[in-house]
Amino acid sequence: MEDPTQARGEAAASTNTGVLIVHGADRAGIVAAVTRVLAAHGANIVSLDQYTDDPGGGAFFQRTVFHMNEFFAMRPSLEASLEAELTTLGLQWRLVDRSQPKRVAILTSTSDHCLLDLLWRHRRGEIPMTVPMVISNHTNVAEDVRSFGIPFIHVPSQGPDKSDAESEIVKLLSGNVDAVVLARYMQILSPAFLGDVAVPVINIHHSFLPAFIGAGPYRKAKERGVKLIGATAHYVTEELDEGPIIEQDVVRVTHADSAAGLQRKGAYVEREVLSRAVLAHCEDRVIRNGRETIVFS
Amino acid sequence: MEDPTQARGEAAASTNTGVLIVHGADRAGIVAAVTRVLAAHGANIVSLDQYTDDPGGGAFFQRTVFHMNEFFAMRPSLEASLEAELTTLGLQWRLVDRSQPKRVAILTSTSDHCLLDLLWRHRRGEIPMTVPMVISNHTNVAEDVRSFGIPFIHVPSQGPDKSDAESEIVKLLSGNVDAVVLARYMQILSPAFLGDVAVPVINIHHSFLPAFIGAGPYRKAKERGVKLIGATAHYVTEELDEGPIIEQDVVRVTHADSAAGLQRKGAYVEREVLSRAVLAHCEDRVIRNGRETIVFS
Amino acid sequence: MEDPTQARGEAAASTNTGVLIVHGADRAGIVAAVTRVLAAHGANIVSLDQYTDDPGGGAFFQRTVFHMNEFFAMRPSLEASLEAELTTLGLQWRLVDRSQPKRVAILTSTSDHCLLDLLWRHRRGEIPMTVPMVISNHTNVAEDVRSFGIPFIHVPSQGPDKSDAESEIVKLLSGNVDAVVLARYMQILSPAFLGDVAVPVINIHHSFLPAFIGAGPYRKAKERGVKLIGATAHYVTEELDEGPIIEQDVVRVTHADSAAGLQRKGAYVEREVLSRAVLAHCEDRVIRNGRETIVFS
Amino acid sequence: MEDPTQARGEAAASTNTGVLIVHGADRAGIVAAVTRVLAAHGANIVSLDQYTDDPGGGAFFQRTVFHMNEFFAMRPSLEASLEAELTTLGLQWRLVDRSQPKRVAILTSTSDHCLLDLLWRHRRGEIPMTVPMVISNHTNVAEDVRSFGIPFIHVPSQGPDKSDAESEIVKLLSGNVDAVVLARYMQILSPAFLGDVAVPVINIHHSFLPAFIGAGPYRKAKERGVKLIGATAHYVTEELDEGPIIEQDVVRVTHADSAAGLQRKGAYVEREVLSRAVLAHCEDRVIRNGRETIVFS
């Protein structure tokens, strides 16, 4: 068991703590420029991770966590300086206030393992997020969700035309969330939905992608006789099961595991992988880079 | 992540299915004798695991899962034959009816991660057990427990003298349970208690035993600078943290993990290790052998 | 790191020790029949593994390791009894004398990591095999191979027509080997070759099959942005990369690993996975079952 | 299997590439100061890792890999600037030229698994080191070592007084090596030896420290009935088995593994753990911090 994407010493939500993400074309002096601006505003750097995919002229990525007294008051001045310095260097950046947890809606169907694991970790204060609502096309998890003090909303999804259900979900989410997590939501979302929702959508796929793309991965794994099964958390894109991977893990199986046994074992990998991915996203440790992700530990 | 102790294809509770455990001094012909008796009663062997710790004359252990039509009715006759055959060979044996789940009481304190994982796996029907009660020396988990439809009983444990609390717990458990699970129960149980309870007691220790025996293992692990932390599920004996180990696992950590971070990461290993150990115990896959256990997969 | 296929207490080569493999359609009484025959010949069972893929009438597999005084002398009589008993039950069986190690030829190209790991484990006496020859279409590993006291034979393989090279290899192997291991042999073998060689051929594929079938798996893994890379050891069949899987494992990677870095990390998984698979095969712990394998631990 | 300490994209030895290690009491502005100096000398930062053990005033650690044209020529000027800037801030620093591999002597006894794994990886160019000599108190590995083109020196170590042997080893090493690796060297080194050698000494202990300190760890592990065994690479200090840990890993075992089986399985963990630790050390990714190490990935 390993857990490379889990939070380190960082508190789930911290006052006077900022996260600065910078990326763009690499060139000499970026780290110096960023840290100079931060130092000029009295920031103390708590951690700095930096990555260049090709030192000879590739893409540059930096995540800096810093502590700054009166961060809320200092923020406009800091942003102005970052704009001045980093725009000159042709870089993109965003600044996050760690005292503001992300608002994350969870969509689910009938399975409860990923959903409950997220809600448990959330209740323990381990993930810097709030959960404004859980939406499901079924009702069996309603009571569980409400026992956590979280609104449960039933949006049925029957028949071949999903546009009404999607419209209703978009209406519920619009302006209210910073991210959407599909915790075993067994409906394929349309490109229009992804466009309308306009926030990152994280999915858990119950196989070690790109093996066993599509439906029935445990059955396919059983037929192929694999010795490990896995799960993959990824950002959802218009191409099914092809979005950038955030986290993966596997569990050992044997010939003695039936397809149902694979599904049972797989559920524990799914919940771990999804929870780690959501944690990494909410701590702003994931940067998308085309089909790949940079996940700073 | 690996999961060697998880149930394979075996259903959580099955009618007309028996488990026969045999152990004793090894000699030629034991497997033949056992399987001959089973065959004579029309049993079909579903799985058979056998282990001899020294082929030249050590101890012999065998677990056989079999299907038998009208098992309930056939049982007296089967038992008589086993007694006749196996007593001659100087062997010990016990026969378990898989349609009867084990009755398991859970003792806990304030932490919910191990408790909730057990209750949730139980609700999913993954562990062949019933949970007649959860007992805690605190009350914070009461509502969660009751939401699973399971009785919660508060037995406070204050002051240096724990004998009243232990007496009350013994009274609650006597005759009502087949095993007791300590799901992060933060009280040391007396030898008298273990004797009075008279069923196996399973504990989860939050370190990779025998490293960091005693209190504060995560703090000690941080001070020692280890690169992996672990958890250990074991049967409780009179010697603290020295009972036979059922299951262990670890998770990777780094210098960047604070002691609190180790505790957070460790919690997910603890729940996995304890749940796997309880599953193995309830499926009669664990045989105690002095300070060791045989755990058939 | 885990190692489910590694030998347990079994010595690499043992006198008076036999392995009996039985498989066929399941029915009640097979284990009893097999063990009765063994007991009648004075065998002491060292370990017995049994598996039925469907207790309601599927396929049955059993591997029994036993100790028998004067095994060499007793063998004809034992075989006659097995034939009489097991043929009646419609079962297939084979009997292996553990004092006779398997003769295994290794084919390789330029990479040395899998080859050296096999030769070194062989020298330590950990795998019950002899290595009568190493064949390569290159010469760079010749000196290493010969330093282990093993013949090295160079069979060049240039141009599109591989039939001459294959014929030469078949001539070298015919009658001299019980198995062939492809230790990163970078030539695709023809169906004719597989037919002519007529012994099991084990290959190591440098990906977690069925992900990244075909050439360049590390490059593909980098492009897809996976978080784990793997290796797969499998029996070679006429369909490329589709043969029954014997063993798999993975290693964690990050965005910071280049394609060359993946290849470097992957090499250590490849050697482990191949060596474990060869060990399992040489200990007769692998039974083919269509596209799957039964691998007894 | 996981491998967090293995080199990422970094080439084993690179021209015009430097590594700068800085550590000391934390204060605002250190990263800015360091990167400003580097930028002023035209460096392009390839990777930067930073860690503060307590943002409210703890210890600060930074490792920066950079590319600089004409690094050899620029080095004196860069060092002068670093001295001026960093001394003011009360920091310690060291600058490493990645074109200069570390000179690493290996001490061993009779076991070859750790030794050969290091020599194989070295020959493949995976570890930025040279191996000027292998010293052993036995002679059985001499031929293997010399087949790699590396000098083998036999220094016997008999009787209770090891001072002569230690003196001879010190004489061989003095001025010739930057680090010493104990690849299963079964002699306890005296404090005087460690002082005289005056370079870091890395040892592999065949248990998951702090479990099973001292001799016979596999036998102790068998007696305790653990379900995982491990290995630990650490810097050697005057206190036996108590030096700062660089890397650890484990492998799963069962009741069926004999003590000899544990040793066999353990050997594969030992070689992996030691090789990873030596790699991390040679890439200057390890910083000692009292009893702990910072190991940047």
Short mmCIF file of C-alpha atoms in Angstrom, two decimals, chain B:
data_model
loop_
_atom_site.label_atom_id
_atom_site.label_comp_id
_atom_site.label_asym_id
_atom_site.label_seq_id
_atom_site.Cartn_x
_atom_site.Cartn_y
_atom_site.Cartn_z
CA MET B 1 -1.85 -2.41 -2.17
CA GLU B 2 -2.25 -6.08 -1.67
CA ASP B 3 -4.87 -8.10 0.04
CA PRO B 4 -3.78 -11.66 0.66
CA THR B 5 -6.29 -12.36 3.42
CA GLN B 6 -9.42 -11.28 1.63
CA ALA B 7 -12.09 -13.81 0.82
CA ARG B 8 -11.78 -15.38 -2.61
CA GLY B 9 -14.86 -16.71 -4.30
CA GLU B 10 -16.39 -17.89 -1.05
CA ALA B 11 -19.78 -16.40 -0.37
CA ALA B 12 -20.08 -14.59 2.95
CA ALA B 13 -22.58 -17.11 4.29
CA SER B 14 -23.58 -20.28 2.50
CA THR B 15 -26.02 -23.01 3.20
CA ASN B 16 -24.90 -26.63 2.94
CA THR B 17 -21.30 -25.55 3.23
CA GLY B 18 -18.94 -26.68 5.95
CA VAL B 19 -15.41 -25.84 7.02
CA LEU B 20 -13.34 -28.50 8.67
CA ILE B 21 -10.18 -27.52 10.54
CA VAL B 22 -7.78 -30.31 11.50
CA HIS B 23 -4.44 -29.99 13.25
CA GLY B 24 -2.01 -32.03 15.25
CA ALA B 25 1.24 -33.98 14.91
CA ASP B 26 2.02 -34.70 11.26
CA ARG B 27 2.04 -38.27 9.95
CA ALA B 28 1.42 -39.90 6.61
CA GLY B 29 -2.20 -40.39 5.56
CA ILE B 30 -4.02 -37.59 7.36
CA VAL B 31 -5.28 -35.85 4.21
CA ALA B 32 -6.37 -39.21 2.84
CA ALA B 33 -8.25 -40.05 6.04
CA VAL B 34 -10.02 -36.69 6.18
CA THR B 35 -11.02 -36.66 2.53
CA ARG B 36 -12.15 -40.30 2.71
CA VAL B 37 -14.58 -39.45 5.51
CA LEU B 38 -15.85 -36.42 3.62
CA ALA B 39 -16.26 -38.39 0.41
CA ALA B 40 -18.11 -41.13 2.24
CA HIS B 41 -20.67 -38.53 3.28
CA GLY B 42 -21.09 -37.19 -0.25
CA ALA B 43 -19.13 -33.97 0.30
CA ASN B 44 -17.68 -32.12 -2.67
CA ILE B 45 -14.48 -30.33 -1.69
CA VAL B 46 -14.55 -26.66 -2.71
CA SER B 47 -11.06 -25.86 -1.47
CA LEU B 48 -8.43 -27.62 0.57
CA ASP B 49 -5.39 -25.97 2.12
CA GLN B 50 -2.82 -27.94 3.97
CA TYR B 51 0.41 -27.04 5.69
CA THR B 52 3.09 -28.96 7.55
CA ASP B 53 5.71 -26.91 9.33
CA ASP B 54 8.27 -29.71 9.03
CA PRO B 55 7.71 -32.63 6.62
CA GLY B 56 10.05 -34.70 8.76
CA GLY B 57 7.69 -34.77 11.72
CA GLY B 58 6.27 -31.36 12.61
CA ALA B 59 2.79 -29.99 13.10
CA PHE B 60 0.04 -30.50 10.56
CA PHE B 61 -2.75 -28.05 9.67
CA GLN B 62 -5.58 -28.52 7.21
CA ARG B 63 -8.60 -26.40 6.29
CA THR B 64 -11.19 -27.95 3.99
CA VAL B 65 -14.24 -26.17 2.64
CA PHE B 66 -16.85 -28.56 1.28
CA HIS B 67 -20.37 -28.60 -0.04
CA MET B 68 -22.74 -31.29 1.28
CA ASN B 69 -26.41 -31.72 0.49
CA GLU B 70 -28.54 -31.70 3.65
CA PHE B 71 -25.49 -30.66 5.67
CA PHE B 72 -27.56 -29.86 8.75
CA ALA B 73 -29.09 -33.33 8.78
CA MET B 74 -25.84 -35.08 7.87
CA ARG B 75 -23.77 -33.31 10.50
CA PRO B 76 -24.19 -35.76 13.43
CA SER B 77 -23.17 -38.69 11.28
CA LEU B 78 -20.23 -36.78 9.82
CA GLU B 79 -19.06 -35.74 13.27
CA ALA B 80 -19.21 -39.29 14.52
CA SER B 81 -17.07 -40.49 11.62
CA LEU B 82 -14.57 -37.67 12.06
CA GLU B 83 -14.32 -38.45 15.75
CA ALA B 84 -13.69 -42.11 15.02
CA GLU B 85 -11.10 -41.50 12.29
CA LEU B 86 -9.26 -38.46 13.61
CA THR B 87 -9.12 -39.36 17.27
CA THR B 88 -7.30 -42.53 16.26
CA LEU B 89 -4.73 -40.36 14.54
CA GLY B 90 -4.38 -38.12 17.60
CA LEU B 91 -5.67 -35.05 15.81
CA GLN B 92 -7.75 -32.08 16.93
CA TRP B 93 -10.58 -30.90 14.70
CA ARG B 94 -13.56 -28.58 14.56
CA LEU B 95 -16.41 -28.37 12.12
CA VAL B 96 -18.07 -25.08 11.20
CA ASP B 97 -21.41 -24.57 9.49
CA ARG B 98 -20.96 -21.67 7.05
CA SER B 99 -24.64 -20.80 7.24
CA GLN B 100 -24.05 -19.60 10.83
CA PRO B 101 -22.17 -16.28 10.81
CA LYS B 102 -19.95 -15.52 13.80
CA ARG B 103 -21.29 -13.14 16.45
CA VAL B 104 -18.71 -10.36 16.83
CA ALA B 105 -18.82 -7.53 19.36
CA ILE B 106 -16.79 -4.41 18.64
CA LEU B 107 -15.15 -2.35 21.39
CA THR B 108 -13.98 1.13 20.51
CA SER B 109 -13.06 4.50 21.96
CA THR B 110 -13.25 7.79 20.02
CA SER B 111 -11.68 6.98 16.62
CA ASP B 112 -14.18 5.97 13.98
CA HIS B 113 -12.07 4.80 11.03
CA CYS B 114 -11.71 1.12 11.97
CA LEU B 115 -15.21 0.91 13.41
CA LEU B 116 -16.93 2.40 10.36
CA ASP B 117 -14.97 0.26 7.93
CA LEU B 118 -16.06 -2.90 9.77
CA LEU B 119 -19.70 -1.85 10.02
CA TRP B 120 -19.80 -0.85 6.40
CA ARG B 121 -18.23 -4.09 5.13
CA HIS B 122 -20.67 -5.93 7.37
CA ARG B 123 -23.61 -4.06 5.84
CA ARG B 124 -22.36 -4.95 2.36
CA GLY B 125 -22.46 -8.62 3.39
CA GLU B 126 -18.72 -9.08 2.88
CA ILE B 127 -17.89 -10.51 6.30
CA PRO B 128 -19.70 -13.63 7.56
CA MET B 129 -20.58 -12.13 10.95
CA THR B 130 -23.33 -10.49 12.88
CA VAL B 131 -22.57 -7.57 15.18
CA PRO B 132 -24.81 -7.87 18.25
CA MET B 133 -23.36 -4.74 19.90
CA VAL B 134 -20.75 -2.00 19.83
CA ILE B 135 -19.37 -0.97 23.23
CA SER B 136 -17.40 2.22 23.79
CA ASN B 137 -15.98 4.11 26.74
CA HIS B 138 -17.00 7.28 24.89
CA THR B 139 -20.24 8.33 23.20
CA ASN B 140 -19.20 10.18 20.07
CA VAL B 141 -19.73 7.24 17.72
CA ALA B 142 -23.15 6.28 19.15
CA GLU B 143 -25.23 7.88 16.42
CA ASP B 144 -23.12 6.42 13.62
CA VAL B 145 -23.37 2.93 15.10
CA ARG B 146 -27.13 3.13 15.53
CA SER B 147 -27.57 4.36 11.95
CA PHE B 148 -26.33 0.89 10.96
CA GLY B 149 -29.12 -0.65 13.05
CA ILE B 150 -26.65 -1.94 15.64
CA PRO B 151 -27.02 -1.43 19.42
CA PHE B 152 -24.52 0.99 20.96
CA ILE B 153 -23.70 0.62 24.64
CA HIS B 154 -21.70 3.15 26.63
CA VAL B 155 -19.47 1.71 29.33
CA PRO B 156 -17.38 4.55 30.81
CA SER B 157 -13.89 3.71 31.95
CA GLN B 158 -12.47 6.38 34.21
CA GLY B 159 -9.92 6.34 36.94
CA PRO B 160 -7.17 3.80 37.49
CA ASP B 161 -9.47 0.95 38.48
CA LYS B 162 -10.98 -0.59 35.36
CA SER B 163 -12.48 -3.64 37.07
CA ASP B 164 -16.03 -2.30 37.21
CA ALA B 165 -16.02 -1.39 33.55
CA GLU B 166 -14.52 -4.75 32.64
CA SER B 167 -17.14 -6.59 34.71
CA GLU B 168 -19.91 -4.76 32.98
CA ILE B 169 -18.47 -5.56 29.56
CA VAL B 170 -18.04 -9.23 30.47
CA LYS B 171 -21.68 -9.34 31.55
CA LEU B 172 -22.78 -7.86 28.22
CA LEU B 173 -20.67 -10.25 26.17
CA SER B 174 -21.10 -13.52 28.06
CA GLY B 175 -22.79 -16.11 25.93
CA ASN B 176 -23.65 -13.53 23.27
CA VAL B 177 -20.51 -13.42 21.13
CA ASP B 178 -18.02 -15.69 19.38
CA ALA B 179 -15.29 -13.06 19.09
CA VAL B 180 -14.42 -9.53 20.24
CA VAL B 181 -12.74 -6.92 18.03
CA LEU B 182 -10.88 -4.00 19.56
CA ALA B 183 -11.31 -1.29 16.93
CA ARG B 184 -8.93 1.27 18.43
CA TYR B 185 -10.15 0.59 21.98
CA MET B 186 -7.67 2.59 24.02
CA GLN B 187 -7.87 0.65 27.30
CA ILE B 188 -5.52 -2.12 28.32
CA LEU B 189 -7.54 -5.21 29.19
CA SER B 190 -6.65 -7.27 32.24
CA PRO B 191 -5.75 -10.98 32.11
CA ALA B 192 -8.87 -11.60 34.16
CA PHE B 193 -11.02 -9.98 31.49
CA LEU B 194 -9.48 -12.12 28.76
CA GLY B 195 -10.15 -15.22 30.83
CA ASP B 196 -13.75 -14.26 31.59
CA VAL B 197 -14.61 -13.32 28.02
CA ALA B 198 -13.33 -16.70 26.87
CA VAL B 199 -13.56 -15.97 23.13
CA PRO B 200 -10.82 -14.77 20.75
CA VAL B 201 -10.05 -11.05 21.04
CA ILE B 202 -8.57 -9.30 18.00
CA ASN B 203 -6.71 -5.98 18.34
CA ILE B 204 -5.29 -3.48 15.85
CA HIS B 205 -1.96 -1.98 16.84
CA HIS B 206 -0.93 1.18 15.04
CA SER B 207 2.60 0.13 14.18
CA PHE B 208 4.43 -2.58 12.29
CA LEU B 209 4.99 -4.85 15.31
CA PRO B 210 7.43 -5.56 16.86
CA ALA B 211 8.62 -2.05 16.00
CA PHE B 212 7.25 0.67 18.28
CA ILE B 213 5.59 -1.49 20.91
CA GLY B 214 3.50 0.43 23.44
CA ALA B 215 2.03 3.92 23.34
CA GLY B 216 2.69 6.67 20.81
CA PRO B 217 3.97 4.60 17.88
CA TYR B 218 3.52 7.36 15.27
CA ARG B 219 5.49 9.82 17.37
CA LYS B 220 8.22 7.22 17.84
CA ALA B 221 8.21 6.45 14.10
CA LYS B 222 8.64 10.13 13.32
CA GLU B 223 11.56 10.43 15.74
CA ARG B 224 13.23 7.36 14.27
CA GLY B 225 12.83 8.68 10.74
CA VAL B 226 11.35 5.52 9.22
CA LYS B 227 10.33 5.49 5.56
CA LEU B 228 7.34 3.15 6.00
CA ILE B 229 4.73 2.99 8.74
CA GLY B 230 2.47 0.05 9.38
CA ALA B 231 -0.33 -1.57 11.30
CA THR B 232 -0.68 -5.01 12.88
CA ALA B 233 -3.81 -7.02 13.70
CA HIS B 234 -3.22 -9.71 16.30
CA TYR B 235 -4.93 -11.88 18.86
CA VAL B 236 -4.75 -10.37 22.31
CA THR B 237 -2.80 -12.31 24.94
CA GLU B 238 -1.75 -11.43 28.44
CA GLU B 239 1.48 -9.97 27.12
CA LEU B 240 0.82 -6.51 25.66
CA ASP B 241 1.48 -6.29 21.89
CA GLU B 242 2.92 -9.81 21.82
CA GLY B 243 -0.05 -11.90 20.67
CA PRO B 244 -0.04 -13.95 17.44
CA ILE B 245 -0.08 -11.70 14.37
CA ILE B 246 -2.93 -12.21 11.89
CA GLU B 247 -2.20 -9.49 9.34
CA GLN B 248 0.14 -6.55 8.70
CA ASP B 249 0.60 -3.90 6.08
CA VAL B 250 2.58 -0.71 5.56
CA VAL B 251 2.37 2.61 3.76
CA ARG B 252 5.24 4.73 2.49
CA VAL B 253 5.99 8.02 4.25
CA THR B 254 8.64 10.68 3.84
CA HIS B 255 10.52 13.25 5.89
CA ALA B 256 7.77 15.71 4.92
CA ASP B 257 5.11 13.85 6.90
CA SER B 258 4.58 15.29 10.35
CA ALA B 259 3.66 13.00 13.26
CA ALA B 260 0.04 14.06 12.69
CA GLY B 261 0.43 13.23 9.00
CA LEU B 262 1.74 9.77 9.88
CA GLN B 263 -1.31 9.23 12.07
CA ARG B 264 -3.62 10.30 9.23
CA LYS B 265 -1.95 8.02 6.69
CA GLY B 266 -1.69 5.24 9.24
CA ALA B 267 -5.45 5.27 9.87
CA TYR B 268 -6.13 3.93 6.37
CA VAL B 269 -3.69 1.08 6.86
CA GLU B 270 -5.19 0.31 10.26
CA ARG B 271 -8.72 -0.05 8.93
CA GLU B 272 -7.63 -2.26 6.02
CA VAL B 273 -5.49 -4.52 8.18
CA LEU B 274 -8.13 -4.92 10.89
CA SER B 275 -10.95 -5.59 8.43
CA ARG B 276 -8.89 -8.20 6.60
CA ALA B 277 -7.99 -9.89 9.88
CA VAL B 278 -11.62 -9.99 11.05
CA LEU B 279 -12.64 -11.40 7.67
CA ALA B 280 -9.99 -14.11 7.85
CA HIS B 281 -11.01 -14.99 11.39
CA CYS B 282 -14.73 -15.14 10.55
CA GLU B 283 -14.00 -17.38 7.57
CA ASP B 284 -12.07 -19.76 9.85
CA ARG B 285 -8.93 -19.24 7.82
CA VAL B 286 -6.73 -18.52 10.84
CA ILE B 287 -5.28 -21.25 13.05
CA ARG B 288 -3.20 -20.31 16.08
CA ASN B 289 0.10 -22.13 16.43
CA GLY B 290 1.86 -20.93 19.56
CA ARG B 291 3.09 -17.36 18.93
CA GLU B 292 2.36 -17.71 15.21
CA THR B 293 -0.74 -18.01 13.07
CA ILE B 294 -1.42 -20.10 10.01
CA VAL B 295 -3.52 -17.91 7.69
CA PHE B 296 -4.77 -19.85 4.70
CA SER B 297 -5.54 -17.68 1.71
#
